[in-house]
Coordinates of C-alpha atoms in Angstrom, one line a residue:
Chain A
X107 CA 92.4 127.7 105.9
X108 CA 95.6 127.3 104.4
X109 CA 96.1 123.7 103.8
X110 CA 99.5 122.8 102.7
X111 CA 102.0 125.8 102.2
X112 CA 105.3 125.4 100.2
X113 CA 108.2 128.0 99.9
X114 CA 109.7 129.0 97.7
X115 CA 107.7 128.5 94.5
X116 CA 110.8 129.2 92.2
X117 CA 114.4 128.9 93.0
X118 CA 117.6 128.7 90.8
X119 CA 120.7 127.1 92.3
X120 CA 124.2 126.6 91.3
X121 CA 125.9 123.4 91.4
X122 CA 126.9 122.7 94.8
X123 CA 125.0 125.0 96.8
X124 CA 122.3 124.1 99.5
X125 CA 119.0 124.9 100.1
X126 CA 115.5 123.9 102.3
X127 CA 112.3 123.7 100.8
X128 CA 109.9 124.6 103.3
X129 CA 106.5 122.6 103.7
X130 CA 103.9 123.6 106.2
X131 CA 100.4 122.3 107.0
X132 CA 97.7 123.4 109.4
X133 CA 95.2 120.3 109.2
X134 CA 96.9 118.5 112.1
X135 CA 97.9 115.8 109.6
X136 CA 100.0 112.9 110.8
X137 CA 101.4 111.9 107.5
X138 CA 103.6 114.2 105.2
X139 CA 105.4 113.4 101.9
X140 CA 107.8 115.1 99.4
X141 CA 107.8 114.0 95.8
X142 CA 109.5 115.2 92.8
X143 CA 108.2 115.3 89.3
X144 CA 110.4 115.4 86.2
X145 CA 109.3 116.3 83.0
X146 CA 107.1 113.6 81.5
X147 CA 107.2 111.6 84.5
X148 CA 105.0 110.6 87.5
X149 CA 105.6 111.8 90.7
X150 CA 108.4 109.9 92.7
X151 CA 108.4 109.6 96.6
X152 CA 111.5 111.2 98.1
X153 CA 111.1 111.0 101.8
X154 CA 107.7 110.5 104.1
X155 CA 106.9 110.9 107.6
X156 CA 104.2 109.4 109.6
X157 CA 104.6 111.7 112.7
X158 CA 106.7 114.1 114.5
X159 CA 110.5 112.7 114.9
X160 CA 109.5 109.8 112.5
X161 CA 111.1 109.9 108.7
X162 CA 111.8 107.2 106.4
X163 CA 113.2 106.9 102.7
X164 CA 111.1 106.9 99.6
X165 CA 111.9 105.8 96.2
X166 CA 114.6 108.5 95.3
X167 CA 116.1 109.7 98.5
X168 CA 119.8 110.4 97.3
X169 CA 120.9 113.9 97.4
X170 CA 118.2 114.8 100.0
X171 CA 117.2 115.1 103.7
X172 CA 114.4 115.5 106.1
X173 CA 113.4 116.2 109.4
X174 CA 109.8 116.5 111.3
X175 CA 110.5 118.1 114.4
X176 CA 106.8 119.2 114.6
X177 CA 103.6 117.9 113.2
X178 CA 103.2 120.9 111.1
X179 CA 106.6 121.3 109.3
X180 CA 108.4 118.8 107.1
X181 CA 111.3 120.8 105.4
X182 CA 113.4 119.1 102.5
X183 CA 117.1 119.8 102.6
X184 CA 119.3 119.5 99.5
X185 CA 122.9 119.4 100.0
X186 CA 125.2 119.9 97.1
X187 CA 122.9 120.5 94.5
X188 CA 123.4 118.8 91.2
X189 CA 121.7 119.4 87.7
X190 CA 119.6 116.0 88.1
X191 CA 117.8 117.4 91.0
X192 CA 116.3 119.9 88.7
X193 CA 112.5 119.2 88.9
X194 CA 109.3 120.2 90.4
X195 CA 108.9 119.5 94.0
X196 CA 105.6 118.6 95.9
X197 CA 104.7 118.3 99.4
X198 CA 101.6 116.6 100.5
X199 CA 99.9 115.6 103.7
X200 CA 97.2 113.0 104.7
X201 CA 95.6 112.5 108.0
X202 CA 96.7 108.8 108.8
X203 CA 93.9 108.2 110.8
X204 CA 91.4 106.1 108.7
X205 CA 88.4 107.2 106.4
X206 CA 91.3 108.5 104.4
X207 CA 90.3 111.4 102.0
X208 CA 93.3 111.4 100.0
X209 CA 96.4 113.9 99.8
X210 CA 96.2 117.4 100.1
X211 CA 99.2 119.0 98.0
X212 CA 101.2 121.8 98.1
X213 CA 101.3 124.3 95.1
X214 CA 105.0 122.9 94.3
X215 CA 108.6 124.5 94.2
X216 CA 110.3 124.6 90.7
X217 CA 114.0 124.2 91.0
X218 CA 116.5 124.7 88.4
X219 CA 120.2 123.7 89.2
X220 CA 122.6 125.1 86.8
Chain B
X250 CA 107.5 95.7 92.3
X251 CA 104.7 98.2 92.3
X252 CA 104.0 100.0 89.1
X253 CA 101.3 102.3 87.6
X254 CA 101.2 102.3 83.7
X255 CA 99.3 105.1 81.9
X256 CA 99.9 104.4 78.1
X257 CA 98.8 107.5 76.9
X258 CA 100.6 110.8 77.1
X259 CA 98.5 112.9 75.6
X260 CA 94.6 112.4 74.8
X261 CA 92.8 114.6 72.7
X262 CA 88.9 114.4 72.3
X263 CA 86.1 116.8 71.1
X264 CA 83.7 118.1 73.7
X265 CA 80.4 116.0 74.1
X266 CA 82.7 112.8 73.0
X267 CA 83.1 110.1 75.7
X268 CA 86.7 110.0 77.0
X269 CA 88.5 107.0 78.7
X270 CA 91.9 107.4 80.3
X271 CA 93.6 104.3 80.8
X272 CA 95.6 103.0 84.0
X273 CA 97.2 99.7 84.4
X274 CA 98.7 98.4 87.6
X275 CA 101.1 95.8 88.8
X276 CA 101.0 94.8 92.6
X277 CA 101.0 91.5 94.2
X278 CA 98.6 92.5 96.8
X279 CA 95.1 94.0 96.9
X280 CA 95.9 97.9 96.2
X281 CA 93.7 100.9 96.7
X282 CA 93.7 103.0 93.6
X283 CA 93.0 106.7 93.0
X284 CA 92.9 109.2 90.3
X285 CA 94.3 112.7 90.8
X286 CA 93.8 115.9 88.6
X287 CA 95.9 118.8 88.1
X288 CA 93.9 121.8 86.1
X289 CA 96.0 124.5 84.7
X290 CA 97.6 126.6 87.6
X291 CA 96.1 124.5 90.2
X292 CA 97.3 121.9 92.8
X293 CA 97.1 118.2 92.4
X294 CA 93.8 117.1 94.0
X295 CA 92.0 114.0 94.3
X296 CA 89.4 113.2 91.6
X297 CA 88.2 109.8 92.9
X298 CA 89.2 106.6 94.4
X299 CA 87.9 103.0 93.8
X300 CA 86.9 102.2 97.4
X301 CA 84.2 105.0 97.6
X302 CA 82.8 103.8 93.9
X303 CA 81.8 107.9 93.4
X304 CA 81.1 109.4 90.3
X305 CA 82.8 112.9 90.5
X306 CA 82.2 115.8 87.7
X307 CA 80.7 112.9 85.8
X308 CA 83.9 110.6 85.8
X309 CA 83.7 107.2 87.0
X310 CA 86.4 104.3 87.5
X311 CA 86.1 100.9 87.7
X312 CA 88.7 98.6 89.2
X313 CA 89.0 95.4 87.3
X314 CA 91.4 93.1 89.1
X315 CA 91.4 90.3 86.4
X316 CA 92.9 93.0 83.9
X317 CA 94.7 94.7 86.6
X318 CA 93.2 98.1 85.4
X319 CA 91.4 101.2 86.8
X320 CA 90.4 103.1 83.7
X321 CA 88.8 106.5 84.1
X322 CA 85.6 107.2 82.0
X323 CA 83.2 110.0 81.2
X324 CA 80.3 109.5 78.8
X325 CA 80.3 113.4 77.6
X326 CA 83.6 115.1 77.9
X327 CA 83.7 119.0 78.9
X328 CA 86.2 122.0 78.0
X329 CA 86.6 122.4 81.9
X330 CA 88.0 118.7 82.0
X331 CA 91.2 119.6 80.1
X332 CA 93.9 118.7 82.9
X333 CA 96.7 116.5 83.6
X334 CA 95.0 113.1 85.2
X335 CA 97.4 110.9 87.5
X336 CA 96.6 107.1 88.3
X337 CA 97.9 106.4 91.7
X338 CA 98.2 102.8 93.7
X339 CA 98.4 102.7 97.4
X340 CA 100.0 99.6 98.5
X341 CA 99.0 97.7 101.8
X342 CA 100.5 99.1 104.8
X343 CA 100.2 101.9 107.2
X344 CA 102.1 104.9 105.5
X345 CA 99.4 106.1 102.7
X346 CA 102.3 106.2 100.2
X347 CA 101.3 106.5 96.7
X348 CA 102.9 105.2 93.6
X349 CA 102.0 107.4 90.6
X350 CA 101.8 106.9 86.9
X351 CA 103.3 109.3 84.6
X352 CA 100.1 111.2 83.6
X353 CA 97.9 111.8 80.7
X354 CA 97.5 115.1 79.4
X355 CA 93.7 115.4 78.2
X356 CA 92.5 118.2 76.0
X357 CA 89.0 118.7 75.1
X358 CA 88.6 120.8 72.0
X359 CA 85.3 122.8 71.5

């Protein structure tokens, strides 16, 4: 049972480059989320999705895009990477069907933009 | 605005001592509150939530609406409790979004 899988684990980008952070869950969860965690700060919500085809902005969406074409996948796209996007990115999912048991988190992607 | 405040970045106690990790929140409605934990080299995971009133790994947390607090307590800390602890608030609504505090790093010394 893999849970939430994030790839890659580490990445160094140059300013202006683009990349996609992958997130896949195999628990048939309806809800998925992307958070970023800066040093000494809490997790801040970037984007979230309550089902395939439905996405919405979180607290810090600028510079990012998402899509949710399937229940399993929720990729996060960075266009024109900037040093301010240096962070650890976490993907999470939850069932969204009541009897909520909390988030299942991925292991994180550490991104450095130089 | 929704906000979660964890006033202590770092907390250090000795094994066997009581530990309390503080969490205060700001929210106009009736929130659901949670504690998440991240052990070294492991993923963030749910420790407990106020609605279930559980005790997990000896930890408890009581929601005090008057003081808008949700402090995490354990009477006798163990070395394996050393970790980052995050308090989180779920506002009312259907998306199950969470607002996280900045976290407290707990170190339990032998």
